[in-house]
């Protein structure tokens, strides 16, 4: 199996990868280089973080995540995805309600 790792020398600490990680396994450390790091045992190798990095400093490395840790990480990712779906449904409902309140513009002259 593979996980991802961050090139600490290249990371600009923007935080985008941390925001999208469904297992919250990308951590921010305010010491030293002030950078982000991946805790590999929480990584499910979904690859979501890779394309959001503006400096392409996240790459794949070989690492075997222990089975128990992988199971926990997958459970976390499922909960994250369910939460994202709920938030999207809530947003869609708010948009629909707001649009319904807008007075219709007459097309007749
Ligand atoms: S590959 Fe997925 S689980 Fe692993 S650090 Fe990136 S976003 Fe998180
Ligand atoms: S997205 Fe890239 S540059 Fe930004 S914090 Fe993550 S690894 Fe660092």
GROMACS .gro file of N, CA and C and ligand atoms in nm:
model
  343
    1UNK      N    1   0.085  -0.119   0.000
    1UNK     CA    2   0.000   0.000   0.000
    1UNK      C    3   0.088   0.124   0.000
    2UNK      N    4   0.028   0.235  -0.038
    2UNK     CA    5   0.102   0.362  -0.041
    2UNK      C    6   0.031   0.463   0.048
    3UNK      N    7   0.106   0.560   0.090
    3UNK     CA    8   0.050   0.676   0.159
    3UNK      C    9   0.114   0.798   0.094
    4UNK      N   10   0.080   0.916   0.141
    4UNK     CA   11   0.145   1.034   0.085
    4UNK      C   12   0.235   1.098   0.191
    5UNK      N   13   0.332   1.173   0.141
    5UNK     CA   14   0.422   1.246   0.230
    5UNK      C   15   0.444   1.385   0.172
    6UNK      N   16   0.472   1.478   0.260
    6UNK     CA   17   0.492   1.617   0.217
    6UNK      C   18   0.641   1.650   0.220
    7UNK      N   19   0.687   1.713   0.113
    7UNK     CA   20   0.825   1.760   0.108
    7UNK      C   21   0.835   1.885   0.197
    8UNK      N   22   0.891   1.867   0.314
    8UNK     CA   23   0.890   1.974   0.413
    8UNK      C   24   0.965   2.099   0.366
    9UNK      N   25   1.064   2.081   0.281
    9UNK     CA   26   1.142   2.196   0.234
    9UNK      C   27   1.063   2.280   0.133
   10UNK      N   28   0.965   2.217   0.067
   10UNK     CA   29   0.891   2.288  -0.037
   10UNK      C   30   0.756   2.342   0.012
   11UNK      N   31   0.703   2.284   0.118
   11UNK     CA   32   0.570   2.323   0.167
   11UNK      C   33   0.566   2.470   0.205
   12UNK      N   34   0.464   2.540   0.156
   12UNK     CA   35   0.450   2.684   0.188
   12UNK      C   36   0.346   2.705   0.299
   13UNK      N   37   0.298   2.594   0.356
   13UNK     CA   38   0.214   2.602   0.474
   13UNK      C   39   0.079   2.669   0.449
   14UNK      N   40   0.023   2.646   0.332
   14UNK     CA   41  -0.103   2.713   0.298
   14UNK      C   42  -0.222   2.647   0.366
   15UNK      N   43  -0.211   2.519   0.398
   15UNK     CA   44  -0.318   2.451   0.470
   15UNK      C   45  -0.427   2.388   0.384
   16UNK      N   46  -0.416   2.400   0.251
   16UNK     CA   47  -0.521   2.344   0.165
   16UNK      C   48  -0.533   2.193   0.183
   17UNK      N   49  -0.420   2.125   0.190
   17UNK     CA   50  -0.424   1.978   0.202
   17UNK      C   51  -0.493   1.937   0.331
   18UNK      N   52  -0.466   2.009   0.438
   18UNK     CA   53  -0.524   1.974   0.569
   18UNK      C   54  -0.676   1.990   0.566
   19UNK      N   55  -0.724   2.091   0.494
   19UNK     CA   56  -0.869   2.115   0.490
   19UNK      C   57  -0.945   2.006   0.415
   20UNK      N   58  -0.882   1.946   0.316
   20UNK     CA   59  -0.956   1.847   0.236
   20UNK      C   60  -0.936   1.703   0.282
   21UNK      N   61  -0.841   1.678   0.368
   21UNK     CA   62  -0.812   1.539   0.408
   21UNK      C   63  -0.928   1.479   0.487
   22UNK      N   64  -0.988   1.370   0.435
   22UNK     CA   65  -1.105   1.313   0.502
   22UNK      C   66  -1.075   1.238   0.630
   23UNK      N   67  -0.948   1.214   0.658
   23UNK     CA   68  -0.915   1.142   0.781
   23UNK      C   69  -0.843   1.232   0.881
   24UNK      N   70  -0.831   1.359   0.847
   24UNK     CA   71  -0.765   1.457   0.935
   24UNK      C   72  -0.626   1.409   0.978
   25UNK      N   73  -0.556   1.350   0.885
   25UNK     CA   74  -0.425   1.296   0.920
   25UNK      C   75  -0.310   1.387   0.875
   26UNK      N   76  -0.347   1.501   0.818
   26UNK     CA   77  -0.244   1.602   0.786
   26UNK      C   78  -0.245   1.702   0.901
   27UNK      N   79  -0.132   1.715   0.965
   27UNK     CA   80  -0.123   1.799   1.084
   27UNK      C   81  -0.036   1.920   1.058
   28UNK      N   82  -0.065   2.023   1.134
   28UNK     CA   83   0.011   2.146   1.122
   28UNK      C   84   0.099   2.161   1.246
   29UNK      N   85   0.224   2.184   1.225
   29UNK     CA   86   0.314   2.206   1.336
   29UNK      C   87   0.375   2.345   1.327
   30UNK      N   88   0.363   2.420   1.432
   30UNK     CA   89   0.411   2.558   1.429
   30UNK      C   90   0.553   2.569   1.481
   31UNK      N   91   0.626   2.460   1.474
   31UNK     CA   92   0.764   2.465   1.519
   31UNK      C   93   0.856   2.452   1.397
   32UNK      N   94   0.980   2.485   1.414
   32UNK     CA   95   1.079   2.467   1.307
   32UNK      C   96   1.039   2.537   1.180
   33UNK      N   97   1.021   2.459   1.075
   33UNK     CA   98   0.993   2.513   0.942
   33UNK      C   99   0.848   2.563   0.931
   34UNK      N  100   0.766   2.546   1.034
   34UNK     CA  101   0.624   2.581   1.029
   34UNK      C  102   0.560   2.515   0.906
   35UNK      N  103   0.544   2.388   0.912
   35UNK     CA  104   0.498   2.318   0.793
   35UNK      C  105   0.388   2.219   0.827
   36UNK      N  106   0.338   2.152   0.725
   36UNK     CA  107   0.238   2.049   0.743
   36UNK      C  108   0.303   1.912   0.723
   37UNK      N  109   0.256   1.816   0.799
   37UNK     CA  110   0.309   1.680   0.786
   37UNK      C  111   0.193   1.581   0.781
   38UNK      N  112   0.218   1.467   0.716
   38UNK     CA  113   0.119   1.360   0.709
   38UNK      C  114   0.154   1.256   0.815
   39UNK      N  115   0.057   1.223   0.899
   39UNK     CA  116   0.077   1.111   0.991
   39UNK      C  117   0.035   0.986   0.914
   40UNK      N  118   0.131   0.904   0.869
   40UNK     CA  119   0.104   0.799   0.771
   40UNK      C  120   0.002   0.695   0.815
   41UNK      N  121  -0.008   0.668   0.944
   41UNK     CA  122  -0.102   0.564   0.989
   41UNK      C  123  -0.248   0.604   0.970
   42UNK      N  124  -0.273   0.735   0.944
   42UNK     CA  125  -0.411   0.778   0.921
   42UNK      C  126  -0.442   0.797   0.774
   43UNK      N  127  -0.346   0.768   0.688
   43UNK     CA  128  -0.363   0.794   0.544
   43UNK      C  129  -0.423   0.673   0.473
   44UNK      N  130  -0.530   0.697   0.396
   44UNK     CA  131  -0.594   0.588   0.321
   44UNK      C  132  -0.556   0.595   0.172
   45UNK      N  133  -0.462   0.681   0.139
   45UNK     CA  134  -0.413   0.693   0.001
   45UNK      C  135  -0.526   0.729  -0.096
   46UNK      N  136  -0.615   0.819  -0.052
   46UNK     CA  137  -0.726   0.860  -0.141
   46UNK      C  138  -0.677   0.956  -0.248
   47UNK      N  139  -0.566   1.026  -0.221
   47UNK     CA  140  -0.509   1.116  -0.321
   47UNK      C  141  -0.576   1.252  -0.330
   48UNK      N  142  -0.675   1.279  -0.246
   48UNK     CA  143  -0.748   1.406  -0.254
   48UNK      C  144  -0.656   1.526  -0.230
   49UNK      N  145  -0.559   1.508  -0.142
   49UNK     CA  146  -0.473   1.622  -0.106
   49UNK      C  147  -0.374   1.659  -0.217
   50UNK      N  148  -0.339   1.563  -0.300
   50UNK     CA  149  -0.230   1.585  -0.397
   50UNK      C  150  -0.260   1.700  -0.496
   51UNK      N  151  -0.377   1.698  -0.564
   51UNK     CA  152  -0.398   1.804  -0.664
   51UNK      C  153  -0.428   1.943  -0.606
   52UNK      N  154  -0.462   1.952  -0.479
   52UNK     CA  155  -0.491   2.085  -0.424
   52UNK      C  156  -0.364   2.158  -0.381
   53UNK      N  157  -0.253   2.088  -0.375
   53UNK     CA  158  -0.129   2.153  -0.331
   53UNK      C  159  -0.077   2.247  -0.440
   54UNK      N  160  -0.065   2.376  -0.410
   54UNK     CA  161  -0.024   2.472  -0.512
   54UNK      C  162   0.122   2.461  -0.553
   55UNK      N  163   0.203   2.391  -0.475
   55UNK     CA  164   0.344   2.380  -0.511
   55UNK      C  165   0.385   2.235  -0.539
   56UNK      N  166   0.286   2.148  -0.557
   56UNK     CA  167   0.312   2.007  -0.593
   56UNK      C  168   0.415   1.940  -0.503
   57UNK      N  169   0.400   1.958  -0.373
   57UNK     CA  170   0.502   1.900  -0.286
   57UNK      C  171   0.452   1.778  -0.208
   58UNK      N  172   0.339   1.721  -0.254
   58UNK     CA  173   0.288   1.599  -0.190
   58UNK      C  174   0.310   1.482  -0.286
   59UNK      N  175   0.378   1.381  -0.239
   59UNK     CA  176   0.405   1.266  -0.327
   59UNK      C  177   0.372   1.135  -0.256
   60UNK      N  178   0.365   1.031  -0.336
   60UNK     CA  179   0.329   0.898  -0.285
   60UNK      C  180   0.454   0.825  -0.239
   61UNK      N  181   0.443   0.759  -0.125
   61UNK     CA  182   0.554   0.677  -0.076
   61UNK      C  183   0.500   0.539  -0.036
   62UNK      N  184   0.585   0.439  -0.042
   62UNK     CA  185   0.544   0.305   0.000
   62UNK      C  186   0.542   0.299   0.152
   63UNK      N  187   0.432   0.252   0.205
   63UNK     CA  188   0.422   0.235   0.350
   63UNK      C  189   0.303   0.146   0.378
   64UNK      N  190   0.322   0.051   0.464
   64UNK     CA  191   0.213  -0.041   0.500
   64UNK      C  192   0.149   0.008   0.629
   65UNK      N  193   0.026   0.061   0.618
   65UNK     CA  194  -0.045   0.108   0.737
   65UNK      C  195  -0.094  -0.013   0.816
   66UNK      N  196  -0.070  -0.017   0.947
   66UNK     CA  197  -0.121  -0.129   1.027
   66UNK      C  198  -0.273  -0.143   1.009
   67UNK      N  199  -0.321  -0.268   1.008
   67UNK     CA  200  -0.462  -0.296   0.976
   67UNK      C  201  -0.559  -0.218   1.067
   68UNK      N  202  -0.532  -0.217   1.196
   68UNK     CA  203  -0.624  -0.148   1.288
   68UNK      C  204  -0.630   0.001   1.257
   69UNK      N  205  -0.514   0.061   1.232
   69UNK     CA  206  -0.509   0.204   1.202
   69UNK      C  207  -0.582   0.233   1.071
   70UNK      N  208  -0.566   0.144   0.974
   70UNK     CA  209  -0.631   0.164   0.844
   70UNK      C  210  -0.784   0.155   0.858
   71UNK      N  211  -0.830   0.061   0.939
   71UNK     CA  212  -0.973   0.048   0.962
   71UNK      C  213  -1.028   0.175   1.027
   72UNK      N  214  -0.957   0.226   1.125
   72UNK     CA  215  -1.000   0.350   1.192
   72UNK      C  216  -1.003   0.466   1.094
   73UNK      N  217  -0.900   0.473   1.010
   73UNK     CA  218  -0.893   0.583   0.913
   73UNK      C  219  -1.007   0.576   0.813
   74UNK      N  220  -1.042   0.454   0.769
   74UNK     CA  221  -1.153   0.439   0.674
   74UNK      C  222  -1.285   0.478   0.738
   75UNK      N  223  -1.304   0.444   0.863
   75UNK     CA  224  -1.426   0.482   0.936
   75UNK      C  225  -1.436   0.634   0.943
   76UNK      N  226  -1.324   0.698   0.970
   76UNK     CA  227  -1.321   0.845   0.979
   76UNK      C  228  -1.356   0.907   0.844
   77UNK      N  229  -1.300   0.848   0.738
   77UNK     CA  230  -1.325   0.901   0.603
   77UNK      C  231  -1.473   0.888   0.566
   78UNK      N  232  -1.536   0.777   0.605
   78UNK     CA  233  -1.679   0.757   0.575
   78UNK      C  234  -1.762   0.862   0.648
   79UNK      N  235  -1.730   0.889   0.774
   79UNK     CA  236  -1.803   0.990   0.851
   79UNK      C  237  -1.783   1.128   0.789
   80UNK      N  238  -1.662   1.156   0.744
   80UNK     CA  239  -1.632   1.284   0.680
   80UNK      C  240  -1.715   1.300   0.554
   81UNK      N  241  -1.721   1.193   0.472
   81UNK     CA  242  -1.797   1.199   0.347
   81UNK      C  243  -1.946   1.219   0.374
   82UNK      N  244  -1.999   1.150   0.477
   82UNK     CA  245  -2.140   1.164   0.511
   82UNK      C  246  -2.169   1.308   0.555
   83UNK      N  247  -2.078   1.364   0.631
   83UNK     CA  248  -2.094   1.502   0.677
   83UNK      C  249  -2.093   1.600   0.559
   84UNK      N  250  -2.003   1.577   0.465
   84UNK     CA  251  -1.996   1.662   0.346
   84UNK      C  252  -2.127   1.656   0.268
   85UNK      N  253  -2.183   1.534   0.256
   85UNK     CA  254  -2.310   1.517   0.184
   85UNK      C  255  -2.422   1.595   0.254
   86UNK      N  256  -2.425   1.584   0.388
   86UNK     CA  257  -2.528   1.656   0.464
   86UNK      C  258  -2.515   1.807   0.443
   87UNK      N  259  -2.391   1.857   0.447
   87UNK     CA  260  -2.369   2.001   0.430
   87UNK      C  261  -2.413   2.045   0.292
   88UNK      N  262  -2.387   1.962   0.191
   88UNK     CA  263  -2.427   1.997   0.055
   88UNK      C  264  -2.579   2.001   0.044
   89UNK      N  265  -2.646   1.901   0.104
   89UNK     CA  266  -2.793   1.901   0.100
   89UNK      C  267  -2.849   2.025   0.170
   90UNK      N  268  -2.788   2.063   0.283
   90UNK     CA  269  -2.833   2.183   0.355
   90UNK      C  270  -2.814   2.307   0.268
   91UNK      N  271  -2.699   2.315   0.203
   91UNK     CA  272  -2.672   2.432   0.116
   91UNK      C  273  -2.773   2.437   0.003
   92UNK      N  274  -2.797   2.320  -0.060
   92UNK     CA  275  -2.892   2.315  -0.173
   92UNK      C  276  -3.030   2.360  -0.128
   93UNK      N  277  -3.071   2.317  -0.007
   93UNK     CA  278  -3.203   2.354   0.044
   93UNK      C  279  -3.211   2.504   0.067
   94UNK      N  280  -3.105   2.563   0.120
   94UNK     CA  281  -3.104   2.708   0.145
   94UNK      C  282  -3.113   2.784   0.013
   95UNK      N  283  -3.038   2.738  -0.086
   95UNK     CA  284  -3.040   2.803  -0.218
   95UNK      C  285  -3.180   2.794  -0.278
   96UNK      N  286  -3.242   2.675  -0.269
   96UNK     CA  287  -3.376   2.658  -0.326
   96UNK      C  288  -3.476   2.749  -0.256
   97UNK      N  289  -3.469   2.759  -0.122
   97UNK     CA  290  -3.561   2.846  -0.047
   97UNK      C  291  -3.540   2.992  -0.085
   98UNK      N  292  -3.413   3.031  -0.099
   98UNK     CA  293  -3.382   3.170  -0.133
   98UNK      C  294  -3.433   3.205  -0.272
   99UNK      N  295  -3.412   3.115  -0.367
   99UNK     CA  296  -3.459   3.140  -0.504
   99UNK      C  297  -3.611   3.148  -0.508
  100UNK      N  298  -3.678   3.065  -0.428
  100UNK     CA  299  -3.824   3.065  -0.426
  100UNK      C  300  -3.879   3.198  -0.376
  101UNK      N  301  -3.802   3.269  -0.294
  101UNK     CA  302  -3.849   3.397  -0.237
  101UNK      C  303  -3.831   3.514  -0.333
  102UNK      N  304  -3.749   3.497  -0.436
  102UNK     CA  305  -3.722   3.607  -0.529
  102UNK      C  306  -3.845   3.629  -0.617
  103UNK      N  307  -3.897   3.752  -0.619
  103UNK     CA  308  -4.015   3.778  -0.702
  103UNK      C  309  -3.985   3.750  -0.849
  104UNK      N  310  -4.086   3.691  -0.915
  104UNK     CA  311  -4.067   3.659  -1.057
  104UNK      C  312  -4.072   3.789  -1.139
  105UNK      N  313  -3.982   3.798  -1.236
  105UNK     CA  314  -3.981   3.916  -1.323
  105UNK      C  315  -4.075   3.891  -1.441
  106UNK      N  316  -4.165   3.985  -1.462
  106UNK     CA  317  -4.257   3.969  -1.574
  106UNK      C  318  -4.188   3.991  -1.706
  107UNK      N  319  -4.216   3.904  -1.802
  107UNK     CA  320  -4.152   3.918  -1.933
  107UNK      C  321  -4.243   3.995  -2.031
  108UNK      N  322  -4.365   4.029  -1.984
  108UNK     CA  323  -4.456   4.104  -2.070
  108UNK      C  324  -4.430   4.253  -2.062
  109UNK      N  325  -4.430   4.321  -2.175
  109UNK     CA  326  -4.404   4.465  -2.178
  109UNK      C  327  -4.528   4.544  -2.141
  110LIG     S1  328  -0.406   1.081   0.055
  110LIG    FE1  329  -0.611   1.119   0.144
  110LIG     S2  330  -0.600   1.036   0.352
  110LIG    FE2  331  -0.389   1.055   0.279
  110LIG     S3  332  -0.322   1.253   0.357
  110LIG    FE3  333  -0.403   1.285   0.146
  110LIG     S4  334  -0.617   1.341   0.173
  110LIG    FE4  335  -0.546   1.252   0.367
  111LIG     S1  336  -0.117   2.210   0.020
  111LIG    FE1  337   0.102   2.179  -0.019
  111LIG     S2  338   0.198   2.373   0.033
  111LIG    FE2  339  -0.007   2.378   0.121
  111LIG     S3  340   0.022   2.304   0.334
  111LIG    FE3  341  -0.028   2.126   0.208
  111LIG     S4  342   0.170   2.040   0.146
  111LIG    FE4  343   0.206   2.249   0.218
   0.00000   0.00000   0.00000
